[in-house]
Structure formats: structure tokens, C-alpha cells
PDB file of C-alpha atoms and ligand atoms in Angstrom:
ATOM      1  CA  MET A   1     -28.647  -5.965  22.392  1.00 52.00           C
ATOM      2  CA  ARG A   2     -25.739  -6.504  19.877  1.00 62.00           C
ATOM      3  CA  PRO A   3     -23.868  -3.206  19.148  1.00 69.00           C
ATOM      4  CA  THR A   4     -23.214  -2.093  15.666  1.00 84.00           C
ATOM      5  CA  LEU A   5     -21.492   1.055  15.874  1.00 92.00           C
ATOM      6  CA  HIS A   6     -17.383   1.107  17.034  1.00 95.00           C
ATOM      7  CA  PRO A   7     -16.304   4.135  17.945  1.00 97.00           C
ATOM      8  CA  ARG A   8     -12.842   5.152  18.924  1.00 97.00           C
ATOM      9  CA  LEU A   9     -10.776   8.859  20.156  1.00 98.00           C
ATOM     10  CA  VAL A  10      -8.058   8.816  17.596  1.00 98.00           C
ATOM     11  CA  ASN A  11      -6.204  10.617  19.985  1.00 98.00           C
ATOM     12  CA  GLY A  12      -7.603   9.513  23.786  1.00 97.00           C
ATOM     13  CA  ARG A  13      -8.893  12.159  26.137  1.00 98.00           C
ATOM     14  CA  PHE A  14      -6.109  14.273  25.773  1.00 97.00           C
ATOM     15  CA  GLY A  15      -5.546  14.939  21.823  1.00 97.00           C
ATOM     16  CA  ASP A  16      -6.973  16.462  19.491  1.00 98.00           C
ATOM     17  CA  PRO A  17     -10.819  15.544  18.550  1.00 98.00           C
ATOM     18  CA  ALA A  18     -11.411  12.757  15.781  1.00 98.00           C
ATOM     19  CA  LEU A  19     -13.916   9.843  16.286  1.00 98.00           C
ATOM     20  CA  PHE A  20     -13.258   7.255  14.031  1.00 98.00           C
ATOM     21  CA  VAL A  21     -16.658   4.919  13.840  1.00 97.00           C
ATOM     22  CA  GLU A  22     -16.689   1.923  12.443  1.00 94.00           C
ATOM     23  CA  ALA A  23     -20.189   0.465  11.705  1.00 88.00           C
ATOM     24  CA  LEU A  24     -20.349  -3.780  11.768  1.00 82.00           C
ATOM     25  CA  HIS A  25     -20.892  -4.955   8.161  1.00 79.00           C
ATOM     26  CA  ARG A  26     -19.713  -1.797   6.414  1.00 84.00           C
ATOM     27  CA  ARG A  27     -16.571  -0.710   4.891  1.00 88.00           C
ATOM     28  CA  GLU A  28     -17.064   2.463   5.003  1.00 93.00           C
ATOM     29  CA  ALA A  29     -16.082   4.399   8.538  1.00 96.00           C
ATOM     30  CA  ILE A  30     -17.404   7.981   9.564  1.00 97.00           C
ATOM     31  CA  LEU A  31     -15.136  10.262  11.289  1.00 98.00           C
ATOM     32  CA  PHE A  32     -16.244  12.943  13.287  1.00 98.00           C
ATOM     33  CA  ASP A  33     -14.114  15.924  13.250  1.00 98.00           C
ATOM     34  CA  LEU A  34     -10.386  15.805  11.715  1.00 98.00           C
ATOM     35  CA  GLY A  35      -7.988  16.701  14.618  1.00 98.00           C
ATOM     36  CA  ASP A  36      -4.337  14.919  14.119  1.00 98.00           C
ATOM     37  CA  LEU A  37      -5.259  11.733  12.538  1.00 98.00           C
ATOM     38  CA  SER A  38      -1.476  10.275  12.351  1.00 97.00           C
ATOM     39  CA  PRO A  39      -2.709   7.479  14.610  1.00 98.00           C
ATOM     40  CA  LEU A  40      -4.730   6.190  11.566  1.00 98.00           C
ATOM     41  CA  SER A  41      -3.338   3.948   9.581  1.00 97.00           C
ATOM     42  CA  ALA A  42      -3.486   4.496   5.571  1.00 97.00           C
ATOM     43  CA  ARG A  43      -6.129   1.886   5.322  1.00 96.00           C
ATOM     44  CA  ASP A  44      -8.354   3.234   8.107  1.00 97.00           C
ATOM     45  CA  LEU A  45      -8.636   6.551   6.287  1.00 97.00           C
ATOM     46  CA  LEU A  46      -9.453   4.982   3.314  1.00 97.00           C
ATOM     47  CA  ARG A  47     -12.447   3.546   4.482  1.00 97.00           C
ATOM     48  CA  VAL A  48     -13.883   7.296   5.465  1.00 97.00           C
ATOM     49  CA  GLU A  49     -16.828   8.414   3.477  1.00 96.00           C
ATOM     50  CA  THR A  50     -18.564  10.691   5.866  1.00 97.00           C
ATOM     51  CA  VAL A  51     -16.940  13.577   7.781  1.00 98.00           C
ATOM     52  CA  CYS A  52     -18.912  15.375  10.307  1.00 98.00           C
ATOM     53  CA  ILE A  53     -17.089  18.503  11.867  1.00 98.00           C
ATOM     54  CA  SER A  54     -17.989  20.398  14.972  1.00 98.00           C
ATOM     55  CA  HIS A  55     -16.026  23.588  13.788  1.00 98.00           C
ATOM     56  CA  MET A  56     -12.740  24.654  12.185  1.00 98.00           C
ATOM     57  CA  HIS A  57     -10.683  25.591  15.022  1.00 98.00           C
ATOM     58  CA  ILE A  58      -7.358  23.692  13.914  1.00 98.00           C
ATOM     59  CA  ASP A  59      -7.617  21.154  16.736  1.00 98.00           C
ATOM     60  CA  HIS A  60     -10.679  19.931  15.014  1.00 98.00           C
ATOM     61  CA  PHE A  61      -9.664  19.870  11.429  1.00 98.00           C
ATOM     62  CA  ILE A  62      -6.259  20.182  10.870  1.00 98.00           C
ATOM     63  CA  GLY A  63      -6.087  16.682   9.992  1.00 98.00           C
ATOM     64  CA  PHE A  64      -7.897  17.308   6.795  1.00 98.00           C
ATOM     65  CA  ASP A  65      -4.885  17.564   4.930  1.00 97.00           C
ATOM     66  CA  ALA A  66      -3.926  13.658   6.262  1.00 98.00           C
ATOM     67  CA  LEU A  67      -7.575  12.657   4.382  1.00 98.00           C
ATOM     68  CA  LEU A  68      -6.479  14.384   1.355  1.00 98.00           C
ATOM     69  CA  ARG A  69      -3.366  13.241   1.021  1.00 97.00           C
ATOM     70  CA  VAL A  70      -4.421   9.594   1.236  1.00 97.00           C
ATOM     71  CA  ASN A  71      -6.912  10.024  -0.986  1.00 97.00           C
ATOM     72  CA  VAL A  72      -5.753  11.736  -3.759  1.00 95.00           C
ATOM     73  CA  GLY A  73      -5.331   9.678  -7.109  1.00 93.00           C
ATOM     74  CA  ARG A  74      -8.337   7.473  -6.054  1.00 95.00           C
ATOM     75  CA  GLU A  75     -11.833   7.157  -6.872  1.00 96.00           C
ATOM     76  CA  LYS A  76     -13.841   8.523  -4.196  1.00 96.00           C
ATOM     77  CA  ARG A  77     -16.258  10.458  -2.522  1.00 96.00           C
ATOM     78  CA  ILE A  78     -16.500  12.009   0.610  1.00 97.00           C
ATOM     79  CA  GLY A  79     -19.680  13.959   2.216  1.00 97.00           C
ATOM     80  CA  MET A  80     -18.411  16.553   4.657  1.00 98.00           C
ATOM     81  CA  ILE A  81     -21.002  18.411   7.033  1.00 97.00           C
ATOM     82  CA  GLY A  82     -20.438  21.142   9.170  1.00 98.00           C
ATOM     83  CA  PRO A  83     -21.052  24.729   9.857  1.00 98.00           C
ATOM     84  CA  GLU A  84     -21.585  27.603   8.181  1.00 97.00           C
ATOM     85  CA  GLY A  85     -17.956  28.257   6.979  1.00 97.00           C
ATOM     86  CA  LEU A  86     -17.087  25.094   6.053  1.00 98.00           C
ATOM     87  CA  ILE A  87     -17.005  24.772   2.164  1.00 98.00           C
ATOM     88  CA  GLU A  88     -14.826  27.952   2.390  1.00 98.00           C
ATOM     89  CA  ALA A  89     -12.677  26.658   4.976  1.00 98.00           C
ATOM     90  CA  VAL A  90     -12.153  23.255   2.305  1.00 98.00           C
ATOM     91  CA  GLY A  91     -12.002  25.370  -0.634  1.00 98.00           C
ATOM     92  CA  HIS A  92      -8.635  26.972   0.878  1.00 98.00           C
ATOM     93  CA  LYS A  93      -7.490  23.788   2.182  1.00 98.00           C
ATOM     94  CA  LEU A  94      -7.871  22.467  -0.903  1.00 97.00           C
ATOM     95  CA  HIS A  95      -6.282  25.829  -2.864  1.00 97.00           C
ATOM     96  CA  GLY A  96      -3.227  25.818  -0.397  1.00 96.00           C
ATOM     97  CA  TYR A  97      -1.493  23.231  -3.293  1.00 96.00           C
ATOM     98  CA  THR A  98      -1.166  23.148  -6.979  1.00 95.00           C
ATOM     99  CA  TRP A  99      -3.410  20.885  -8.980  1.00 93.00           C
ATOM    100  CA  ASP A 100      -1.808  20.930 -12.953  1.00 90.00           C
ATOM    101  CA  LEU A 101      -1.350  17.226 -12.728  1.00 86.00           C
ATOM    102  CA  THR A 102      -4.865  16.078 -12.302  1.00 86.00           C
ATOM    103  CA  HIS A 103      -5.858  15.487 -15.890  1.00 86.00           C
ATOM    104  CA  LYS A 104      -3.521  12.575 -15.965  1.00 87.00           C
ATOM    105  CA  TYR A 105      -5.533  10.358 -13.498  1.00 88.00           C
ATOM    106  CA  ALA A 106      -8.161   8.597 -14.503  1.00 90.00           C
ATOM    107  CA  GLU A 107      -9.713   8.440 -11.111  1.00 93.00           C
ATOM    108  CA  ASP A 108     -11.785  11.375  -9.148  1.00 94.00           C
ATOM    109  CA  LEU A 109     -11.952  11.958  -5.950  1.00 97.00           C
ATOM    110  CA  CYS A 110     -15.033  13.897  -4.744  1.00 97.00           C
ATOM    111  CA  PHE A 111     -15.411  16.262  -1.310  1.00 98.00           C
ATOM    112  CA  ASP A 112     -19.068  16.831  -1.200  1.00 98.00           C
ATOM    113  CA  VAL A 113     -19.246  19.443   1.312  1.00 98.00           C
ATOM    114  CA  ARG A 114     -22.201  20.861   2.626  1.00 97.00           C
ATOM    115  CA  GLU A 115     -23.616  23.139   5.942  1.00 97.00           C
ATOM    116  CA  THR A 116     -26.345  22.668   8.264  1.00 95.00           C
ATOM    117  CA  SER A 117     -27.847  25.727   6.891  1.00 94.00           C
ATOM    118  CA  GLY A 118     -28.445  23.803   3.248  1.00 93.00           C
ATOM    119  CA  ALA A 119     -25.949  25.335   1.493  1.00 95.00           C
ATOM    120  CA  ALA A 120     -23.417  22.939  -0.875  1.00 97.00           C
ATOM    121  CA  ALA A 121     -20.100  22.515  -2.708  1.00 97.00           C
ATOM    122  CA  ARG A 122     -18.620  20.057  -4.911  1.00 98.00           C
ATOM    123  CA  PHE A 123     -15.082  19.837  -4.902  1.00 98.00           C
ATOM    124  CA  ARG A 124     -13.486  17.884  -7.569  1.00 96.00           C
ATOM    125  CA  PHE A 125      -9.443  16.576  -8.091  1.00 96.00           C
ATOM    126  CA  LYS A 126     -10.378  16.437 -11.907  1.00 95.00           C
ATOM    127  CA  ALA A 127     -11.984  19.891 -12.223  1.00 94.00           C
ATOM    128  CA  SER A 128      -8.401  20.528  -9.968  1.00 95.00           C
ATOM    129  CA  PHE A 129     -11.026  21.509  -6.832  1.00 96.00           C
ATOM    130  CA  VAL A 130     -12.869  24.494  -8.507  1.00 96.00           C
ATOM    131  CA  ALA A 131     -15.874  24.806  -6.444  1.00 96.00           C
ATOM    132  CA  GLU A 132     -18.898  23.145  -8.422  1.00 96.00           C
ATOM    133  CA  PRO A 133     -22.659  23.647  -7.504  1.00 93.00           C
ATOM    134  CA  PHE A 134     -23.866  20.464  -5.771  1.00 91.00           C
ATOM    135  CA  HIS A 135     -27.946  19.688  -4.958  1.00 89.00           C
ATOM    136  CA  GLU A 136     -27.578  15.954  -3.914  1.00 88.00           C
ATOM    137  CA  PRO A 137     -29.348  15.894   0.138  1.00 85.00           C
ATOM    138  CA  PHE A 138     -26.881  14.269   2.542  1.00 86.00           C
ATOM    139  CA  ALA A 139     -27.907  10.451   2.683  1.00 85.00           C
ATOM    140  CA  LEU A 140     -26.200   7.672   5.120  1.00 87.00           C
ATOM    141  CA  PRO A 141     -27.609   4.756   4.213  1.00 82.00           C
ATOM    142  CA  GLY A 142     -28.653   2.745   6.657  1.00 83.00           C
ATOM    143  CA  LEU A 143     -28.234   5.580   9.633  1.00 91.00           C
ATOM    144  CA  THR A 144     -29.418   8.736  10.459  1.00 92.00           C
ATOM    145  CA  LEU A 145     -27.678  11.618  11.513  1.00 95.00           C
ATOM    146  CA  ASP A 146     -29.049  14.184  13.682  1.00 96.00           C
ATOM    147  CA  TRP A 147     -27.170  17.217  14.509  1.00 98.00           C
ATOM    148  CA  ALA A 148     -28.015  20.985  16.478  1.00 98.00           C
ATOM    149  CA  VAL A 149     -26.318  24.019  15.960  1.00 98.00           C
ATOM    150  CA  LEU A 150     -24.719  25.048  19.625  1.00 98.00           C
ATOM    151  CA  GLU A 151     -22.887  27.960  20.930  1.00 97.00           C
ATOM    152  CA  HIS A 152     -18.908  27.817  21.183  1.00 95.00           C
ATOM    153  CA  HIS A 153     -17.165  31.197  20.044  1.00 92.00           C
ATOM    154  CA  GLY A 154     -18.981  30.798  17.286  1.00 95.00           C
ATOM    155  CA  PRO A 155     -21.602  27.918  15.318  1.00 97.00           C
ATOM    156  CA  SER A 156     -20.351  24.271  16.679  1.00 98.00           C
ATOM    157  CA  ILE A 157     -22.323  21.694  15.380  1.00 98.00           C
ATOM    158  CA  GLY A 158     -23.624  18.484  17.679  1.00 98.00           C
ATOM    159  CA  TYR A 159     -24.142  15.507  16.413  1.00 98.00           C
ATOM    160  CA  ALA A 160     -26.092  12.025  16.533  1.00 98.00           C
ATOM    161  CA  LEU A 161     -25.927   8.704  14.970  1.00 97.00           C
ATOM    162  CA  ALA A 162     -28.719   6.480  14.718  1.00 94.00           C
ATOM    163  CA  GLU A 163     -29.141   2.612  13.138  1.00 89.00           C
ATOM    164  CA  PRO A 164     -33.046   2.483  12.822  1.00 83.00           C
ATOM    165  CA  MET A 165     -34.473  -0.610  15.017  1.00 83.00           C
ATOM    166  CA  HIS A 166     -33.144  -4.101  14.485  1.00 83.00           C
ATOM    167  CA  VAL A 167     -36.135  -6.493  12.890  1.00 87.00           C
ATOM    168  CA  ASN A 168     -35.769 -10.148  14.156  1.00 89.00           C
ATOM    169  CA  VAL A 169     -37.499 -12.975  12.519  1.00 91.00           C
ATOM    170  CA  TRP A 170     -38.631 -15.875  15.081  1.00 92.00           C
ATOM    171  CA  ARG A 171     -37.141 -18.880  12.702  1.00 91.00           C
ATOM    172  CA  ASN A 172     -39.398 -21.501  15.191  1.00 93.00           C
ATOM    173  CA  ARG A 173     -42.298 -19.621  14.689  1.00 92.00           C
ATOM    174  CA  LEU A 174     -42.201 -19.474  11.168  1.00 91.00           C
ATOM    175  CA  GLU A 175     -42.007 -23.306  10.943  1.00 92.00           C
ATOM    176  CA  GLU A 176     -44.986 -23.281  13.456  1.00 92.00           C
ATOM    177  CA  ARG A 177     -47.071 -21.693  10.623  1.00 90.00           C
ATOM    178  CA  GLY A 178     -45.378 -23.524   7.729  1.00 89.00           C
ATOM    179  CA  LEU A 179     -44.136 -20.504   6.580  1.00 90.00           C
ATOM    180  CA  ALA A 180     -41.091 -20.873   4.669  1.00 90.00           C
ATOM    181  CA  PRO A 181     -37.928 -18.411   4.673  1.00 90.00           C
ATOM    182  CA  GLY A 182     -37.584 -16.050   1.573  1.00 90.00           C
ATOM    183  CA  GLN A 183     -37.317 -12.814   0.093  1.00 89.00           C
ATOM    184  CA  TRP A 184     -40.726 -11.421   1.618  1.00 91.00           C
ATOM    185  CA  LEU A 185     -38.827 -11.390   5.053  1.00 91.00           C
ATOM    186  CA  GLN A 186     -37.233  -8.243   4.047  1.00 88.00           C
ATOM    187  CA  ALA A 187     -40.759  -6.884   3.405  1.00 90.00           C
ATOM    188  CA  LEU A 188     -42.144  -7.712   6.405  1.00 92.00           C
ATOM    189  CA  LYS A 189     -39.376  -6.293   8.663  1.00 89.00           C
ATOM    190  CA  ALA A 190     -39.323  -3.223   6.136  1.00 88.00           C
ATOM    191  CA  ALA A 191     -42.914  -2.690   7.341  1.00 91.00           C
ATOM    192  CA  VAL A 192     -42.530  -3.105  10.751  1.00 90.00           C
ATOM    193  CA  ARG A 193     -39.770  -0.661  10.412  1.00 84.00           C
ATOM    194  CA  ASP A 194     -41.860   1.948   8.584  1.00 84.00           C
ATOM    195  CA  GLY A 195     -44.325   1.387  11.162  1.00 87.00           C
ATOM    196  CA  ALA A 196     -46.807   0.207   8.713  1.00 91.00           C
ATOM    197  CA  GLY A 197     -50.507  -0.232   9.855  1.00 93.00           C
ATOM    198  CA  ASP A 198     -52.116  -3.615  10.875  1.00 94.00           C
ATOM    199  CA  GLU A 199     -54.160  -3.823   7.404  1.00 94.00           C
ATOM    200  CA  THR A 200     -50.729  -3.546   5.393  1.00 94.00           C
ATOM    201  CA  PRO A 201     -50.955  -6.412   3.216  1.00 93.00           C
ATOM    202  CA  ILE A 202     -47.421  -8.735   2.624  1.00 93.00           C
ATOM    203  CA  ALA A 203     -46.756 -11.124   0.392  1.00 91.00           C
ATOM    204  CA  LEU A 204     -45.875 -14.402   1.225  1.00 89.00           C
ATOM    205  CA  PRO A 205     -45.184 -17.631  -0.544  1.00 84.00           C
ATOM    206  CA  GLY A 206     -48.254 -18.892  -1.464  1.00 81.00           C
ATOM    207  CA  GLY A 207     -50.741 -15.821  -1.205  1.00 87.00           C
ATOM    208  CA  GLU A 208     -50.595 -12.698   0.784  1.00 90.00           C
ATOM    209  CA  ALA A 209     -51.985 -11.536   4.605  1.00 92.00           C
ATOM    210  CA  PRO A 210     -52.806  -8.390   6.762  1.00 94.00           C
ATOM    211  CA  LEU A 211     -48.992  -7.227   8.592  1.00 94.00           C
ATOM    212  CA  GLY A 212     -51.068  -7.591  11.179  1.00 94.00           C
ATOM    213  CA  SER A 213     -51.417 -11.381  11.724  1.00 93.00           C
ATOM    214  CA  LEU A 214     -47.966 -11.479  11.195  1.00 93.00           C
ATOM    215  CA  ARG A 215     -46.475  -9.547  13.904  1.00 92.00           C
ATOM    216  CA  ASP A 216     -45.743 -12.120  16.198  1.00 92.00           C
ATOM    217  CA  LEU A 217     -43.189 -13.593  13.923  1.00 93.00           C
ATOM    218  CA  VAL A 218     -40.997 -10.874  14.285  1.00 93.00           C
ATOM    219  CA  SER A 219     -39.245  -8.998  17.620  1.00 92.00           C
ATOM    220  CA  VAL A 220     -38.038  -5.693  17.264  1.00 89.00           C
ATOM    221  CA  GLU A 221     -35.336  -4.046  19.405  1.00 86.00           C
ATOM    222  CA  PRO A 222     -34.277  -0.137  19.096  1.00 85.00           C
ATOM    223  CA  GLY A 223     -30.767   0.462  17.042  1.00 90.00           C
ATOM    224  CA  GLN A 224     -28.301   2.328  18.604  1.00 94.00           C
ATOM    225  CA  LYS A 225     -27.303   5.828  19.260  1.00 96.00           C
ATOM    226  CA  LEU A 226     -24.174   7.386  19.708  1.00 97.00           C
ATOM    227  CA  ALA A 227     -23.861  11.113  19.561  1.00 98.00           C
ATOM    228  CA  TYR A 228     -20.470  13.586  19.954  1.00 98.00           C
ATOM    229  CA  VAL A 229     -20.599  16.934  21.206  1.00 98.00           C
ATOM    230  CA  THR A 230     -17.381  19.362  21.942  1.00 98.00           C
ATOM    231  CA  ASP A 231     -16.877  22.701  21.723  1.00 98.00           C
ATOM    232  CA  VAL A 232     -19.916  23.980  23.753  1.00 98.00           C
ATOM    233  CA  ALA A 233     -20.082  26.787  25.930  1.00 98.00           C
ATOM    234  CA  ASP A 234     -22.053  25.978  29.248  1.00 98.00           C
ATOM    235  CA  THR A 235     -25.616  28.211  28.395  1.00 97.00           C
ATOM    236  CA  SER A 236     -28.732  27.238  29.459  1.00 97.00           C
ATOM    237  CA  ALA A 237     -29.453  26.870  25.425  1.00 98.00           C
ATOM    238  CA  ASN A 238     -26.725  24.498  24.645  1.00 98.00           C
ATOM    239  CA  ARG A 239     -27.477  22.005  27.786  1.00 98.00           C
ATOM    240  CA  ALA A 240     -31.224  22.165  26.723  1.00 98.00           C
ATOM    241  CA  ALA A 241     -30.128  21.595  23.123  1.00 98.00           C
ATOM    242  CA  ILE A 242     -27.525  18.397  23.720  1.00 98.00           C
ATOM    243  CA  ALA A 243     -29.969  16.684  26.098  1.00 97.00           C
ATOM    244  CA  SER A 244     -32.549  16.688  23.861  1.00 98.00           C
ATOM    245  CA  LEU A 245     -29.493  15.779  20.861  1.00 98.00           C
ATOM    246  CA  ALA A 246     -28.617  13.197  22.744  1.00 98.00           C
ATOM    247  CA  SER A 247     -31.305  11.847  24.055  1.00 97.00           C
ATOM    248  CA  GLY A 248     -31.251   8.003  25.257  1.00 96.00           C
ATOM    249  CA  ALA A 249     -27.704   7.732  23.335  1.00 97.00           C
ATOM    250  CA  ASP A 250     -26.057   4.287  24.279  1.00 96.00           C
ATOM    251  CA  LEU A 251     -22.634   6.172  24.282  1.00 97.00           C
ATOM    252  CA  PHE A 252     -22.112   9.963  24.215  1.00 98.00           C
ATOM    253  CA  PHE A 253     -18.941  11.617  23.478  1.00 98.00           C
ATOM    254  CA  LEU A 254     -19.050  14.776  25.536  1.00 98.00           C
ATOM    255  CA  GLU A 255     -16.197  17.442  25.510  1.00 98.00           C
ATOM    256  CA  SER A 256     -14.862  18.002  29.341  1.00 98.00           C
ATOM    257  CA  ARG A 257     -12.250  20.866  28.688  1.00 98.00           C
ATOM    258  CA  PHE A 258     -11.473  21.752  32.510  1.00 98.00           C
ATOM    259  CA  ALA A 259     -11.777  20.417  35.813  1.00 98.00           C
ATOM    260  CA  ALA A 260     -14.984  21.344  38.192  1.00 97.00           C
ATOM    261  CA  ALA A 261     -12.922  24.112  40.186  1.00 97.00           C
ATOM    262  CA  ASP A 262     -11.885  25.988  36.761  1.00 98.00           C
ATOM    263  CA  GLY A 263     -15.411  27.366  35.872  1.00 97.00           C
ATOM    264  CA  ALA A 264     -14.057  30.559  35.044  1.00 97.00           C
ATOM    265  CA  LEU A 265     -11.514  29.345  32.230  1.00 97.00           C
ATOM    266  CA  ALA A 266     -14.562  27.294  31.200  1.00 98.00           C
ATOM    267  CA  ARG A 267     -16.752  30.448  30.624  1.00 97.00           C
ATOM    268  CA  GLU A 268     -14.102  32.585  29.281  1.00 97.00           C
ATOM    269  CA  ARG A 269     -12.809  29.708  26.862  1.00 97.00           C
ATOM    270  CA  ALA A 270     -16.575  28.632  25.922  1.00 97.00           C
ATOM    271  CA  HIS A 271     -16.272  25.369  26.890  1.00 98.00           C
ATOM    272  CA  LEU A 272     -17.680  22.584  29.435  1.00 98.00           C
ATOM    273  CA  THR A 273     -16.311  21.613  33.195  1.00 98.00           C
ATOM    274  CA  THR A 274     -16.391  18.353  33.946  1.00 98.00           C
ATOM    275  CA  ARG A 275     -19.402  18.778  36.406  1.00 97.00           C
ATOM    276  CA  ALA A 276     -21.550  20.413  33.434  1.00 97.00           C
ATOM    277  CA  ALA A 277     -20.861  17.098  31.128  1.00 98.00           C
ATOM    278  CA  GLY A 278     -21.665  14.709  33.575  1.00 97.00           C
ATOM    279  CA  GLU A 279     -25.026  16.826  34.596  1.00 97.00           C
ATOM    280  CA  ILE A 280     -25.741  17.352  30.890  1.00 97.00           C
ATOM    281  CA  GLY A 281     -24.727  13.685  30.561  1.00 97.00           C
ATOM    282  CA  CYS A 282     -27.659  12.844  33.166  1.00 96.00           C
ATOM    283  CA  ALA A 283     -30.146  15.480  31.748  1.00 96.00           C
ATOM    284  CA  ALA A 284     -29.630  13.413  28.743  1.00 97.00           C
ATOM    285  CA  GLY A 285     -30.498   9.918  29.592  1.00 96.00           C
ATOM    286  CA  VAL A 286     -27.455   8.283  28.107  1.00 96.00           C
ATOM    287  CA  ARG A 287     -26.350   4.925  29.056  1.00 95.00           C
ATOM    288  CA  ARG A 288     -22.685   5.390  28.935  1.00 96.00           C
ATOM    289  CA  LEU A 289     -20.569   8.779  28.929  1.00 97.00           C
ATOM    290  CA  GLU A 290     -17.342   9.587  27.408  1.00 97.00           C
ATOM    291  CA  PRO A 291     -15.844  12.592  28.479  1.00 98.00           C
ATOM    292  CA  PHE A 292     -13.007  13.775  26.130  1.00 98.00           C
ATOM    293  CA  HIS A 293     -11.116  16.736  25.145  1.00 98.00           C
ATOM    294  CA  PHE A 294      -9.665  17.500  28.554  1.00 98.00           C
ATOM    295  CA  SER A 295      -7.092  20.072  28.447  1.00 98.00           C
ATOM    296  CA  PRO A 296      -3.466  19.090  28.473  1.00 97.00           C
ATOM    297  CA  ARG A 297      -2.891  21.235  31.993  1.00 97.00           C
ATOM    298  CA  TYR A 298      -4.633  18.096  33.805  1.00 98.00           C
ATOM    299  CA  GLU A 299      -1.928  16.105  32.113  1.00 95.00           C
ATOM    300  CA  GLY A 300      -1.883  12.991  34.739  1.00 95.00           C
ATOM    301  CA  ALA A 301      -4.886  14.242  36.393  1.00 97.00           C
ATOM    302  CA  GLU A 302      -6.898  11.773  34.276  1.00 97.00           C
ATOM    303  CA  GLU A 303      -8.197   9.723  37.259  1.00 97.00           C
ATOM    304  CA  ARG A 304      -9.611  12.796  38.605  1.00 97.00           C
ATOM    305  CA  MET A 305     -11.228  14.429  35.850  1.00 98.00           C
ATOM    306  CA  LEU A 306     -12.863  11.025  34.941  1.00 97.00           C
ATOM    307  CA  ALA A 307     -14.384  10.968  38.889  1.00 97.00           C
ATOM    308  CA  GLU A 308     -15.562  14.548  38.498  1.00 97.00           C
ATOM    309  CA  VAL A 309     -17.727  13.599  35.473  1.00 97.00           C
ATOM    310  CA  ARG A 310     -18.794  10.542  36.979  1.00 95.00           C
ATOM    311  CA  GLU A 311     -19.583  12.356  40.167  1.00 95.00           C
ATOM    312  CA  ALA A 312     -21.792  14.542  38.332  1.00 96.00           C
ATOM    313  CA  PHE A 313     -23.425  11.897  36.058  1.00 95.00           C
ATOM    314  CA  GLN A 314     -23.681   9.205  38.934  1.00 85.00           C
ATOM    315  CA  HIS A 315     -24.057   6.425  36.373  1.00 52.00           C
ATOM    316  CA  LEU A 316     -20.386   6.247  34.472  1.00 46.00           C
ATOM    317  CA  PRO A 317     -18.896   3.050  35.469  1.00 49.00           C
ATOM    318  CA  SER A 318     -15.117   3.620  36.529  1.00 48.00           C
ATOM    319  CA  ALA A 319     -13.362   2.097  33.674  1.00 45.00           C
ATOM    320  CA  ALA A 320     -15.684   3.535  30.714  1.00 47.00           C
ATOM    321  CA  GLY A 321     -13.874   4.144  27.555  1.00 45.00           C
ATOM    322  CA  ARG A 322     -10.224   3.052  28.830  1.00 38.00           C
ATOM    323  CA  GLY A 323      -7.963   2.464  25.952  1.00 36.00           C
TER     324      GLY A 323
HETATM  325 ZN1   ZN B 401     -11.086  21.908  20.708  1.00 87.62          ZN
HETATM  326 ZN1   ZN B 402     -12.732  25.013  19.242  1.00 87.62          ZN
END
């Protein structure tokens, strides 16, 4: 399968959490968490249109200012989603500055902030970022975003990003049946993607045919799935919720803050050990596990941390996620 989603950890496995995700053929990028964003170029920051926040501990949220700074004075809409309290936290961030010159700009910068509970507010530059009521549902065209409310010290939201299945047309089979390619193939693909029944009529260049008689013209591949979970306590409720959220993911970014031998510390800080992360990745049946958010206390021991995760996960390739 040709990968469509291209994620990269902005600060590697040890630095602040921030996962920059590009999708093939899309200019817009998605960020999971807003840790230190200084390694991102202004060009990359300007591409961010969706931000998914796990929780607002400083190592996951301090990058908001970098994102704000580069976008001020531009026509832009940034959708944000996160736990309860996100609206208030964004409001506080924005109101740490004076916005008395906003009327001089024609461009408007908008933060559309949603909490997973359903609460939402819009902060507009030209309204000096005073919170406004907002009711548009969350949408990420061409992709789906699922989330789970997990336990850390407070709530921490885990995410799964997936693309729809790929429907590919066999050109040679079209030719064999004397069908000219054209716009009608989009309707055929959409019907297959939506799981329409065999009787569904599909308009062809010279008439109409039931979907069932056209299925051999296409092949179907599952879309790519990427999951991101960080800052979670090792509880049975979390393990079950994470395994179900990340189930079958092609790529799973999962925190592994502490070494296997430091389980007591992990419990106290409501984080996972390498071993717990490997076990959860294995239970979720993910294809590739990318551990991250290693504590700085293990600086220089990255290989050991990876080996511990791998041992519990079993299938982790030794060179996973270098660079
Ligand atoms: Zn953290
Ligand atoms: Zn935290």
C-alpha cells in the first residue's frame, strides 16, 4: 500500500511531544500536540490547519504561541480539538497579548476550538480574540478522526486518524468491456466506498448498470490508519480503550516515558513504561509501534528503551523510526 500519511516527531523521541502529519496531495498539515515547535519551519507551521491536543501540560501546549505568531495577519482558519478546558486554555493564551490594532488588518485569523465533550468556541483575530459561540461540527475532509478520553492526572485524549479505503480502477478491464473512462468512475468509486448495495444504479456513458455488475472493474485497499496516544496511566481501563482506538493501526505513536524497571515512577507520574507500551501496541495489533516521550533521565540510553519496547511488542523492527 502506498502510504498517504507522513508523520514526523518534531522533537524526536526525547523532546516535547508534537507530531507533524502531512498527507499526500494535501497542502494542509495536522499537528498532534503543541510541544516546542521551534524545529518546524515557518512554511510548515503555515500549513497547519488542524491541531489535536492530548492535554494542556506545558510540554504539550507551549508551542501554541509559535503557531499563533506565524499566522497573525493572515487569512487562516485553524481547527483545534482537545479535552475539557481547552477553550479556556486557548482563551488565556490569546489574552496574554494586547490586540488593539486588529482593525487595521483585512485578513482574519480564526481558531475554531472544540472540546471532545462537544463544547465549542471561535476566537477571531478581528474580534480581538473574544470567544464567540460556534456550532460547526468537526470535519477533516477526506480523513476521519476518532478519539478516546483516557486517564492521566486529568483527562488525556488519544487520537486515531484514518483515510478511507482506496478504490482503484482496473483500466484494462474497462477497455475489455468497451467502457470509456470519465466522471462516472467517481460515482462508481463513491458507491463502493460508501458500501452501497449491488442493486444501486450507476450511470454509465451510454446508460446505466447495477453496481453489482461493475464491481470487478475496481479493487479495494484499506486506507492507512495512524494513532497517537501520550501521557496515560497504566490502568486496565486505559489499556482497553487504547487497544480499541489504535486497533489495526499501520503506525502507532505511543508514549513510553519510563524504563521497564521504573514502574513505580511511571505509576506515580501516571505514565507508561516501555514494557507497558509494547504490550499495549501488541494488544492493539498495530503494524508498527513508534515509542516516544522518553524521559530525559534515559538520555543516551535510547537503544535500551527501544529494546525494552520491542521485547514486549515482539514485532517492532530494530530501526523503527530513526531520524
Ligand atoms: Zn507529557
Ligand atoms: Zn502530562
